[in-house]
Short mmCIF file of C-alpha atoms and ligand atoms in Angstrom, two decimals:
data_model
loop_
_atom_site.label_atom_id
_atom_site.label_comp_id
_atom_site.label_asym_id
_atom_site.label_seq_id
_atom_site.Cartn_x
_atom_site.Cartn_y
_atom_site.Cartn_z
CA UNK G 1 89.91 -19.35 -15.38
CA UNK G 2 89.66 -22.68 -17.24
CA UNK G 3 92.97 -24.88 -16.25
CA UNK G 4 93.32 -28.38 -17.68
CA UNK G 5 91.33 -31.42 -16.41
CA UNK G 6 93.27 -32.99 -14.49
CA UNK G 7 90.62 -35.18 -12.49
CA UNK G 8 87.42 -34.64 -14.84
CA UNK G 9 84.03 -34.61 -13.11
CA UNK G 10 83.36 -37.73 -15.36
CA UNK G 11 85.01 -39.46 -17.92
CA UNK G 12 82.34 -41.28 -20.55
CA UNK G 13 85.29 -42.80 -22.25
CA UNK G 14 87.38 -44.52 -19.71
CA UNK G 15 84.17 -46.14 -19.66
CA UNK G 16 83.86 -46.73 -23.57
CA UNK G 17 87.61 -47.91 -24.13
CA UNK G 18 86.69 -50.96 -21.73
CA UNK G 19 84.04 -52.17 -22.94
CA UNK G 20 84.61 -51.25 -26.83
CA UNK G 21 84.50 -54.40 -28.47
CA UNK G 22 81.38 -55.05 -27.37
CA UNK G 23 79.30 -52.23 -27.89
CA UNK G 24 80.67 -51.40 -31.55
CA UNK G 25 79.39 -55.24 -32.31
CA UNK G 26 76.26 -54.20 -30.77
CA UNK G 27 75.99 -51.03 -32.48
CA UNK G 28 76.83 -52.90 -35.92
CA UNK G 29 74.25 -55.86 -35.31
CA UNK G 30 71.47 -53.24 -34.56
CA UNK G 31 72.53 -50.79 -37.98
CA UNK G 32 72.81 -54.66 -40.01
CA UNK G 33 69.48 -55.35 -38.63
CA UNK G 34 67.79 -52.65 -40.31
CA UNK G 35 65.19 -52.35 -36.93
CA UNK G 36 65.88 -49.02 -35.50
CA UNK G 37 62.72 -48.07 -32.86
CA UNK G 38 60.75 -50.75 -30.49
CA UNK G 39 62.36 -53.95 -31.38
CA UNK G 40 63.93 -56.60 -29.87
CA UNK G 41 66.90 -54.80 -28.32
CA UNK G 42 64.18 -52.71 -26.73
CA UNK G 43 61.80 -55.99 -25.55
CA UNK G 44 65.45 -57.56 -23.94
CA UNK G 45 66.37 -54.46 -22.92
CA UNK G 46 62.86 -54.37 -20.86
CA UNK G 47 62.86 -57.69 -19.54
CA UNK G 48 65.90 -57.55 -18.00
CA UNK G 49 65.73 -53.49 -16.56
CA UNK G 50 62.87 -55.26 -14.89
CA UNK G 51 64.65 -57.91 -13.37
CA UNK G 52 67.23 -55.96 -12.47
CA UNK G 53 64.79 -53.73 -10.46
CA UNK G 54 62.76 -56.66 -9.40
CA UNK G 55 59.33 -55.60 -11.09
CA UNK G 56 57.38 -57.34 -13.55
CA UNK G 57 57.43 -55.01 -15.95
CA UNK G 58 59.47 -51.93 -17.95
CA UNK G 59 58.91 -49.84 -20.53
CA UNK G 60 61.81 -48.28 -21.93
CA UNK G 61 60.96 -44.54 -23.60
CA UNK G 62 63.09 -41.90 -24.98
CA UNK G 63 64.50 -39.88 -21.80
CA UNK G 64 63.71 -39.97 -18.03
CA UNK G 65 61.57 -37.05 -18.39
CA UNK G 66 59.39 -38.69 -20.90
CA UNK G 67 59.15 -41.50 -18.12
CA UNK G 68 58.21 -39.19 -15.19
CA UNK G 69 55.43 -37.14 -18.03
CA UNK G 70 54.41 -41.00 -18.88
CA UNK G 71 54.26 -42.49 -15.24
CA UNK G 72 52.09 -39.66 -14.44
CA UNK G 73 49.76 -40.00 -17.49
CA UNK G 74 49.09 -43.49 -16.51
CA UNK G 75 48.49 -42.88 -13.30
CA UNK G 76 45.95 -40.75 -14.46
CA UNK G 77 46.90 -37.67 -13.24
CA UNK G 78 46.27 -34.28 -15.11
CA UNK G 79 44.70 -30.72 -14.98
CA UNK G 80 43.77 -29.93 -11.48
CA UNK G 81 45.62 -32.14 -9.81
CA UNK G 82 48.15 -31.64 -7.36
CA UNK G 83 51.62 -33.86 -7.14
CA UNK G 84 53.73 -33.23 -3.91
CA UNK G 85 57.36 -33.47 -4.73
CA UNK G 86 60.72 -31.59 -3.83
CA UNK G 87 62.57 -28.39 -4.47
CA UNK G 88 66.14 -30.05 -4.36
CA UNK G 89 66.02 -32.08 -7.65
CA UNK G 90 66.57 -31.11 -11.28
CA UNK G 91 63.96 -29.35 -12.85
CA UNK G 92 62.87 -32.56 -15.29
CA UNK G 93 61.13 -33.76 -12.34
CA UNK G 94 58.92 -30.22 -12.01
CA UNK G 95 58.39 -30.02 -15.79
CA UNK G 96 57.26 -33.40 -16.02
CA UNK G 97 54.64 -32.64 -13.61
CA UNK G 98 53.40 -29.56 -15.23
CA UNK G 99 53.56 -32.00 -18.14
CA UNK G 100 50.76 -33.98 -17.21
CA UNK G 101 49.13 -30.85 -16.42
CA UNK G 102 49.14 -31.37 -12.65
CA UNK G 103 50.21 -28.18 -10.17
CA UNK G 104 53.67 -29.62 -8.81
CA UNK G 105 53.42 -29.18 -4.56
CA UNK G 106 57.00 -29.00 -3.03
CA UNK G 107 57.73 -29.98 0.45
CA UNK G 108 61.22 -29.67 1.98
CA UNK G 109 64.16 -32.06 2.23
CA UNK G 110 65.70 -33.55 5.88
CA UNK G 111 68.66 -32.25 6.63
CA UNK G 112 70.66 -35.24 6.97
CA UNK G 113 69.49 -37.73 3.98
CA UNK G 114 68.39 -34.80 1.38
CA UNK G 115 65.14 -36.14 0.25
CA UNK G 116 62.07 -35.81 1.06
CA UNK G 117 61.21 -35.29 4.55
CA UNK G 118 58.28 -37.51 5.22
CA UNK G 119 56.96 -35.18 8.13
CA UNK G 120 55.71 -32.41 6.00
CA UNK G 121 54.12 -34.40 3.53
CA UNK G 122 50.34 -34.58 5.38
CA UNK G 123 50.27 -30.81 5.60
CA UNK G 124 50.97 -30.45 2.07
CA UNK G 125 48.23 -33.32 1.08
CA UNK G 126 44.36 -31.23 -0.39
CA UNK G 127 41.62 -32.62 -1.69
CA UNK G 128 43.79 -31.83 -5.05
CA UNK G 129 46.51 -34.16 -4.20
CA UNK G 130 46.62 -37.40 -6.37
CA UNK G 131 50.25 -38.23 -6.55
CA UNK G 132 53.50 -38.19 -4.20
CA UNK G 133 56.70 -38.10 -6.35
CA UNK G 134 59.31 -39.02 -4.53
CA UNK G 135 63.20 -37.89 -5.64
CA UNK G 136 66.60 -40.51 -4.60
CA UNK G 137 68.56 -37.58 -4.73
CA UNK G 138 72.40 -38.47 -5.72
CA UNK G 139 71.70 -42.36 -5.59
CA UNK G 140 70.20 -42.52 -2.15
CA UNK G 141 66.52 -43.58 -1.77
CA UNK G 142 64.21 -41.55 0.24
CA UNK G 143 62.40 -42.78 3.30
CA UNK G 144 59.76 -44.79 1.24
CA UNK G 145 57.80 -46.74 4.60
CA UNK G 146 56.36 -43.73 6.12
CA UNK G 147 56.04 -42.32 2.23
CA UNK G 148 54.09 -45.38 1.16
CA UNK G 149 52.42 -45.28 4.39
CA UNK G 150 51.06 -41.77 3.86
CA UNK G 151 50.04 -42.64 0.62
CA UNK G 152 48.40 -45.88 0.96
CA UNK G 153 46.16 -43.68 4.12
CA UNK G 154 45.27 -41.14 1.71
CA UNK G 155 44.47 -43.08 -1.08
CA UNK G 156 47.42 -41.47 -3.58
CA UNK G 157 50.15 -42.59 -5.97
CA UNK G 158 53.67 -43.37 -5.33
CA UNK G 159 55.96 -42.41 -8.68
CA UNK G 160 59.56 -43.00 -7.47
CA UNK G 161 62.19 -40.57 -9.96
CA UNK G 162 64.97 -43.11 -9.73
CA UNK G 163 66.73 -41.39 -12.63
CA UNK G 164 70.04 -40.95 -10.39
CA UNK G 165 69.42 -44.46 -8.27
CA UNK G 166 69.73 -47.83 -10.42
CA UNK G 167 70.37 -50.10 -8.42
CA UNK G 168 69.76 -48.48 -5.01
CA UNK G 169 68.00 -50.04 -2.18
CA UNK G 170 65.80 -49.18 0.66
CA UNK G 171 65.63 -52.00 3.36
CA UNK G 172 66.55 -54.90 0.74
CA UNK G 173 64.01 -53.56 -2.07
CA UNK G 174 64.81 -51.69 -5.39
CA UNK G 175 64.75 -48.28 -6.53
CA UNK G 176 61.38 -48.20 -9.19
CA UNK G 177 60.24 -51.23 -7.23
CA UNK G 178 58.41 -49.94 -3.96
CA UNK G 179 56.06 -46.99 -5.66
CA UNK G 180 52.78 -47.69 -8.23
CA UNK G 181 55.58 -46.68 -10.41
CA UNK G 182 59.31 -46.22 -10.85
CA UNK G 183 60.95 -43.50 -13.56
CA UNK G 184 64.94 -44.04 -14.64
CA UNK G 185 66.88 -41.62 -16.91
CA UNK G 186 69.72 -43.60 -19.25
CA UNK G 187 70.98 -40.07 -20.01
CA UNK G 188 74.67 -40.56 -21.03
CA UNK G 189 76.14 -39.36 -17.32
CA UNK G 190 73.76 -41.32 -15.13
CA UNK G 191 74.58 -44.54 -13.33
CA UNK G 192 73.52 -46.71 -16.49
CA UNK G 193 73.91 -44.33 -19.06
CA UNK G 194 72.99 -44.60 -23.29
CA UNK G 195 75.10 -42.97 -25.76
CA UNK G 196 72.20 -40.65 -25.98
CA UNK G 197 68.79 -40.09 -24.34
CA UNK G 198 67.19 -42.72 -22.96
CA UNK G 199 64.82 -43.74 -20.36
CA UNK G 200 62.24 -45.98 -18.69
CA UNK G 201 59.00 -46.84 -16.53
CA UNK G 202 59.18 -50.26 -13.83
CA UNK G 203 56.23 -51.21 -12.30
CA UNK G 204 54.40 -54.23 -11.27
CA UNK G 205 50.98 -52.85 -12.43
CA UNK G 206 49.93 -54.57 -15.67
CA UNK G 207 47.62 -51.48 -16.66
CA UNK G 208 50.40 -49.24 -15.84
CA UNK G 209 52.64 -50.87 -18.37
CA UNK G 210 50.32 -51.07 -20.78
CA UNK G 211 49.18 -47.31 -20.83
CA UNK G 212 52.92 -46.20 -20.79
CA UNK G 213 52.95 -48.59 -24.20
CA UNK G 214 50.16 -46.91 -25.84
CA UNK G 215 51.21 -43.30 -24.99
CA UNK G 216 54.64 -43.31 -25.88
CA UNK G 217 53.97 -44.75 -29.52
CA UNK G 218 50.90 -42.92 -30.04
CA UNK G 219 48.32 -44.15 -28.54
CA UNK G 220 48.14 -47.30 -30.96
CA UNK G 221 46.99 -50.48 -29.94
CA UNK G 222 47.63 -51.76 -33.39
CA UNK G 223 48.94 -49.89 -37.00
CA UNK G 224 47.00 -46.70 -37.73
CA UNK G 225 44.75 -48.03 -34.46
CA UNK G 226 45.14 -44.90 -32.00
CA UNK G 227 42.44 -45.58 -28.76
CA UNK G 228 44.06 -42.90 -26.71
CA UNK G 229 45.96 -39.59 -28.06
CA UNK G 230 49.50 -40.50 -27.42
CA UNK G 231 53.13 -39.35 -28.03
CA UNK G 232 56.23 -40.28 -29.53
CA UNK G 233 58.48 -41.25 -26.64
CA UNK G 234 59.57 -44.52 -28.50
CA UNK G 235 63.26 -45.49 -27.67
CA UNK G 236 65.69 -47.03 -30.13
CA UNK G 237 67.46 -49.80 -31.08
CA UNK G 238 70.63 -48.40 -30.80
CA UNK G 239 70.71 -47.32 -27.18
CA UNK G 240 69.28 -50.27 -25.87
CA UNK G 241 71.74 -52.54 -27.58
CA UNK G 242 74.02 -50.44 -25.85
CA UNK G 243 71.99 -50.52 -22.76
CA UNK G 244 72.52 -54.09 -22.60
CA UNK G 245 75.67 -54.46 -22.99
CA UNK G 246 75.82 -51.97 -19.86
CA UNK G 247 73.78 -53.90 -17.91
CA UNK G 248 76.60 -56.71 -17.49
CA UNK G 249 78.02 -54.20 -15.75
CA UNK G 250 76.30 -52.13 -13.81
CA UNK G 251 76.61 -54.29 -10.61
CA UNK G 252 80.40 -54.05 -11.13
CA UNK G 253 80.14 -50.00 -11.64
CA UNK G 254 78.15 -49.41 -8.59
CA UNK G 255 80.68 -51.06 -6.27
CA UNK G 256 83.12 -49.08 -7.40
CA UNK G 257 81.51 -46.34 -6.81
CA UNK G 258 80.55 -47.39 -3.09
CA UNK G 259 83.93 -48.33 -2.55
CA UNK G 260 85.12 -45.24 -4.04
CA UNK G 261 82.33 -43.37 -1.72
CA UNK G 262 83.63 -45.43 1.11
CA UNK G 263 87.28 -43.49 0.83
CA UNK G 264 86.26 -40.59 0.13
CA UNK G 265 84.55 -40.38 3.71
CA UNK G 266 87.81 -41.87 5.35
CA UNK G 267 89.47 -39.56 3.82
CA UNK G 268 86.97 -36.39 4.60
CA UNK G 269 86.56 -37.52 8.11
CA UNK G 270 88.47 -35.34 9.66
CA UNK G 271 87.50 -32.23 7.43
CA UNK G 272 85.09 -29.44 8.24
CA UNK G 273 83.08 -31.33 5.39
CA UNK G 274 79.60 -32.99 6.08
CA UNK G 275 79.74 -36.35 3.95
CA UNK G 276 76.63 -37.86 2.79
CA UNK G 277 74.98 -39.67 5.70
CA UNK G 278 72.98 -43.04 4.06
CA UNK G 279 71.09 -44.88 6.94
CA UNK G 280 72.13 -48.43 7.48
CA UNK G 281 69.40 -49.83 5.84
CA UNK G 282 70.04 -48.38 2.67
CA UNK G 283 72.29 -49.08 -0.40
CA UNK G 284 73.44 -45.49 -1.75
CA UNK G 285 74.46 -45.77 -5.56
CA UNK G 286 76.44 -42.40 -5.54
CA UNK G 287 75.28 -41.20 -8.72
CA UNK G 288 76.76 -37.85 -7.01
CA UNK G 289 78.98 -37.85 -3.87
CA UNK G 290 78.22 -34.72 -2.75
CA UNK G 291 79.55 -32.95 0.75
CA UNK G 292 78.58 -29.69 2.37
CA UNK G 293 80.59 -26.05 3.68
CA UNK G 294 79.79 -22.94 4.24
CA UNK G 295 82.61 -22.72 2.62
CA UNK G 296 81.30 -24.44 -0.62
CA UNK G 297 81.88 -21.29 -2.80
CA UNK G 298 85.61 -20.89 -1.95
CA UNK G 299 86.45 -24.69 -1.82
CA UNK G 300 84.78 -25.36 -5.57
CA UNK G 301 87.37 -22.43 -7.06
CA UNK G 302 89.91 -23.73 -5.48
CA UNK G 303 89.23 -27.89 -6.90
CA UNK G 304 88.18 -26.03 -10.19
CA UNK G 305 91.87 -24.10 -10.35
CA UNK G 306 93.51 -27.07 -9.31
CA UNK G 307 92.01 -28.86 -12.59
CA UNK G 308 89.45 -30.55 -10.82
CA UNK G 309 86.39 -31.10 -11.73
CA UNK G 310 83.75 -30.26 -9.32
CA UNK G 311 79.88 -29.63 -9.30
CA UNK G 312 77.14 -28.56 -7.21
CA UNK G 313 73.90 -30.45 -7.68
CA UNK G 314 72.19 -28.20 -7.24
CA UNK G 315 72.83 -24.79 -6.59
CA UNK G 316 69.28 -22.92 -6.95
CA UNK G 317 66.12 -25.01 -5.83
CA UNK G 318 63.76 -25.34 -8.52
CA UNK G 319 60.88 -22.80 -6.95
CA UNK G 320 63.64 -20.23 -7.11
CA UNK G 321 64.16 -21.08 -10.96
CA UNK G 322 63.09 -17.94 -12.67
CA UNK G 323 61.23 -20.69 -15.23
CA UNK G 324 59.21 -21.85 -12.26
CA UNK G 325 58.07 -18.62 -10.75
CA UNK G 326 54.86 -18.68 -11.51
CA UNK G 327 54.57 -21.31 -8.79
CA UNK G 328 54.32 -18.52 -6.70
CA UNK G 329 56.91 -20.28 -4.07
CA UNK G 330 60.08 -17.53 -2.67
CA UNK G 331 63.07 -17.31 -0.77
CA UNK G 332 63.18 -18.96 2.34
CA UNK G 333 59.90 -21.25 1.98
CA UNK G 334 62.08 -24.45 1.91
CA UNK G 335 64.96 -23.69 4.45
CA UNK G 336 66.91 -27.12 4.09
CA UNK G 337 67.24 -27.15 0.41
CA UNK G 338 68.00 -23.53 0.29
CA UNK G 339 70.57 -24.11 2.83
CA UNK G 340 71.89 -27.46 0.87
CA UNK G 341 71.83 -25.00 -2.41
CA UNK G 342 73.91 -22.86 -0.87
CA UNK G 343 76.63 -25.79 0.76
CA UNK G 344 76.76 -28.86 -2.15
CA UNK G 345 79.58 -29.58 -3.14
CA UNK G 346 79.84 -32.88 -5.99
CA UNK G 347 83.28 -34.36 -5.82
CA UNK G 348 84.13 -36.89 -8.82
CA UNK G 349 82.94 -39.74 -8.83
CA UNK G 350 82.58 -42.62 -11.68
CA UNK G 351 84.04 -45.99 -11.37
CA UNK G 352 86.89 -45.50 -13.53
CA UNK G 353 88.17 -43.04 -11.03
CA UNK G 354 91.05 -43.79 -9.35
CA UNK G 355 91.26 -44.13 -5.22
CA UNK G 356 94.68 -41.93 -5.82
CA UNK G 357 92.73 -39.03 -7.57
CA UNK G 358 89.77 -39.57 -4.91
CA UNK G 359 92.68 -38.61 -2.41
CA UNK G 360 94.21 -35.91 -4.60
CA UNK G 361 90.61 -34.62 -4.79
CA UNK G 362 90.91 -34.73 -0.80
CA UNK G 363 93.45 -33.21 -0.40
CA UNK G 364 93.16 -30.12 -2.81
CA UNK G 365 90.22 -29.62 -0.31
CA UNK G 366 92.36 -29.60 2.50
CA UNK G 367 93.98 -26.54 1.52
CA UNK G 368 90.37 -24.90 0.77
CA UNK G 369 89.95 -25.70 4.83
CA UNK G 370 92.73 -24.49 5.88
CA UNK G 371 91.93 -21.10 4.12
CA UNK G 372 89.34 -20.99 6.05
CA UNK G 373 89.89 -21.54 10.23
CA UNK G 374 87.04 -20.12 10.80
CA UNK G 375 85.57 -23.45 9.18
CA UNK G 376 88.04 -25.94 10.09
CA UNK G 377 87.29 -27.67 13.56
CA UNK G 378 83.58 -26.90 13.78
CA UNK G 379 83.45 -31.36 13.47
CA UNK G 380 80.73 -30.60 10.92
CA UNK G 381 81.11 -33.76 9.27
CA UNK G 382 80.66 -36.03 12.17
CA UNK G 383 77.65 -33.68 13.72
CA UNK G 384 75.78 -32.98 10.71
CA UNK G 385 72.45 -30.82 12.68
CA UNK G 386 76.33 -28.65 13.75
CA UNK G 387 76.52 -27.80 10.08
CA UNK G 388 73.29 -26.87 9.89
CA UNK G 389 73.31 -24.36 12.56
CA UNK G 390 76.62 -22.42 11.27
CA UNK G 391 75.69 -18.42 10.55
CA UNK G 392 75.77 -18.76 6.67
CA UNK G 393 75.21 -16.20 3.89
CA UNK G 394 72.03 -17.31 2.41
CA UNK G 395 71.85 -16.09 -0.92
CA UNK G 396 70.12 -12.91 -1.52
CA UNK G 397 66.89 -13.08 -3.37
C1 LIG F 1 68.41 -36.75 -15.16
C2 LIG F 1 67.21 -36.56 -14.31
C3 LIG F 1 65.92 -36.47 -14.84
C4 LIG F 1 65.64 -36.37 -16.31
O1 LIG F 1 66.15 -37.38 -17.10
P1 LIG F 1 66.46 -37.09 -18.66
O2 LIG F 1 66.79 -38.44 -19.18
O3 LIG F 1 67.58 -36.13 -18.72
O4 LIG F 1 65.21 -36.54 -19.26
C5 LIG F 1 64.85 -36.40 -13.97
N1 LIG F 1 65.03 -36.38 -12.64
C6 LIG F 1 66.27 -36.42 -12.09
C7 LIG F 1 66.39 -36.41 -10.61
C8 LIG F 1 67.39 -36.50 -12.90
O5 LIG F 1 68.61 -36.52 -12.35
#
């Protein structure tokens, strides 16, 4: 049953009501204007997504999966190709692959950061392989050194999808900054989000840039002057006026939700719960602050029926997507992200959120433990391998 919302998994407005003045003004300039698609809101809008990611250039397109399909195009990846990537993302990142045309290649996730494990990447590499795509799954980057490492030895691309991770950092450098090529979603709920789609390519490879130009406007280097076949991927006016109003903020949005990540571990820490585990070295943008249970199932009705909003991000791997079967790939090939399929469990989190409903949230779920003793006092969150080793009912195939 549907209660009321009392804490919503997100709230787009609180948002909107602070900033208002500004981004109506925007939105007026840009309709007074009469310039609706690639214009100067879009060329400022560039400049500074790329200094904000500290690359030397950005192309802003129409969603983040137009980005990843683009990225790849340039990269010059297509039919019979392989791209290694990961199970536990959403399925944009897949489809964007088989996009290009390229066979997507999954490899599992570690079990304590939830991206890609760099250890099974070599075993996965053919003489197919062209492309590693990287996923910073909930705001956290994945181990890009040994990534870049494996790459670099093997002569393939590095396409970061950054579309949940503006902003985050890995040892001191960007998300979008330390691949060939970094893709970023604007989609209204991300991190930086458009009132609409929206999305973009950073990189610091000129020719990169440029392709992404020519396909996402058609291929023209000039009016009616098409040198490659192209698409329309254009963004608009509109959301990247808003975009840069956002911008001004984004800095301010991401501490909050750090800080708001911050308590919500204090407050876990004694909680059959594992919390998100970022390595030191990193700067996690929660996009999603997600813990894990067995007891995921039971503790998400209970936060749902006590009006709060809750998620799981996400609850079936993409090669166990019916839409994806023709991968071939089954039950029990990737044993982390089935596991973390079967125990996410997304918490709200958005920077209007206040630290009292981030305790509420807490402890609604300290009811859901004590329903279940069984759970409570197995010190999952502070041993997270513990979790991992818990007899749990792995969803039948
Ligand atoms: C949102 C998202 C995408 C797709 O972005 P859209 O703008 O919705 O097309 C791709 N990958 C990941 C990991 C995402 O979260």
């Amino acid at each position: 049953m549907e209660g009321i919302n009392l804490i919503p998994f997100l709230d787009l407005k609180a948002q909107y009501v602070q900033i208002r003045p500004e981004i109506d003004a925007a939105v007026a300039r840009v309709i007074g204007s009469g310039h609706f698609v690639l214009g100067p809101e879009v060329t400022a809008f560039e400049e500074r997504f790329a200094d904000y990611c500290r690359t030397a250039h950005c192309r802003a397109v129409n969603s983040g999966t137009s980005a990843l399909h683009l990225a790849l195009l340039a990269a010059g990846i297509g039919p019979g190709d392989e791209v290694i990537t990961v199970s536990m993302t959403f399925v944009a990142t897949t489809a964007a692959i088989l996009y290009s045309g390229a066979r997507p290649v999954f490899v599992d996730v570690d079990p304590v950061t939830w991206t890609m494990d760099p250890g099974l990447i070599e075993a996965a590499i053919t003489p197919r392989t062209k492309a590693i795509l990287p996923v910073h799954l909930h705001g956290l980057m994945a181990d890009m050194d040994p990534i870049t490492e494996i790459a670099r030895r093997h002569g393939l691309v590095v396409i970061e999808d950054a579309a949940q991770a503006h902003g985050a950092e890995y040892r001191g450098r960007r998300a979008g900054s330390v691949g060939d090529l970094g893709c970023f979603s604007f989609y209204p709920g991300k991190n930086l989000g458009a009132f609409g789609e929206g999305g973009a390519v950073v990189t610091d490879r000129p020719e990169f840039a440029r392709r992404v130009s020519l396909l996402r406007d058609w291929g023209q280097e000039s009016k009616y002057d098409h040198i490659i076949a192209g698409y329309n991927c254009r963004m608009d006016e509109i959301q990247s006026a808003i975009l840069n109003v956002k911008l001004d903020y984004i800095e301010r949005w991401t501490e909050a939700r750090r800080s708001l990540a911050e308590r919500y571990d204090a407050l876990l820490s004694d909680l059959p719960f594992a919390r998100p585990q970022p390595p030191r070295h990193a700067r996690h943008v929660y996009h999603v602050y997600a813990v894990r249970s067995q007891g995921r199932d039971d503790a998400l009705t209970l936060l749902r029926d006590a009006g709060i909003g809750a998620g799981i991000h996400y609850p079936v791997p993409v090669h166990l997507q019916k839409a994806y079967a023709e991968l071939g790939y089954r039950a029990g090939d990737f044993p982390v992200t089935e596991m973390l399929a079967d125990e996410f469990l997304s918490l709200p989190i958005y920077p209007e959120l206040l630290p009292e409903q981030a305790a509420e949230v807490v402890t609604t779920l300290r009811s859901a433990a004590a329903l279940r003793p069984s759970v409570a006092g197995s010190g999952g969150a502070e041993h997270p391998q513990s979790v991992m080793t818990w007899s749990h009912n792995r969803r039948a195939s």
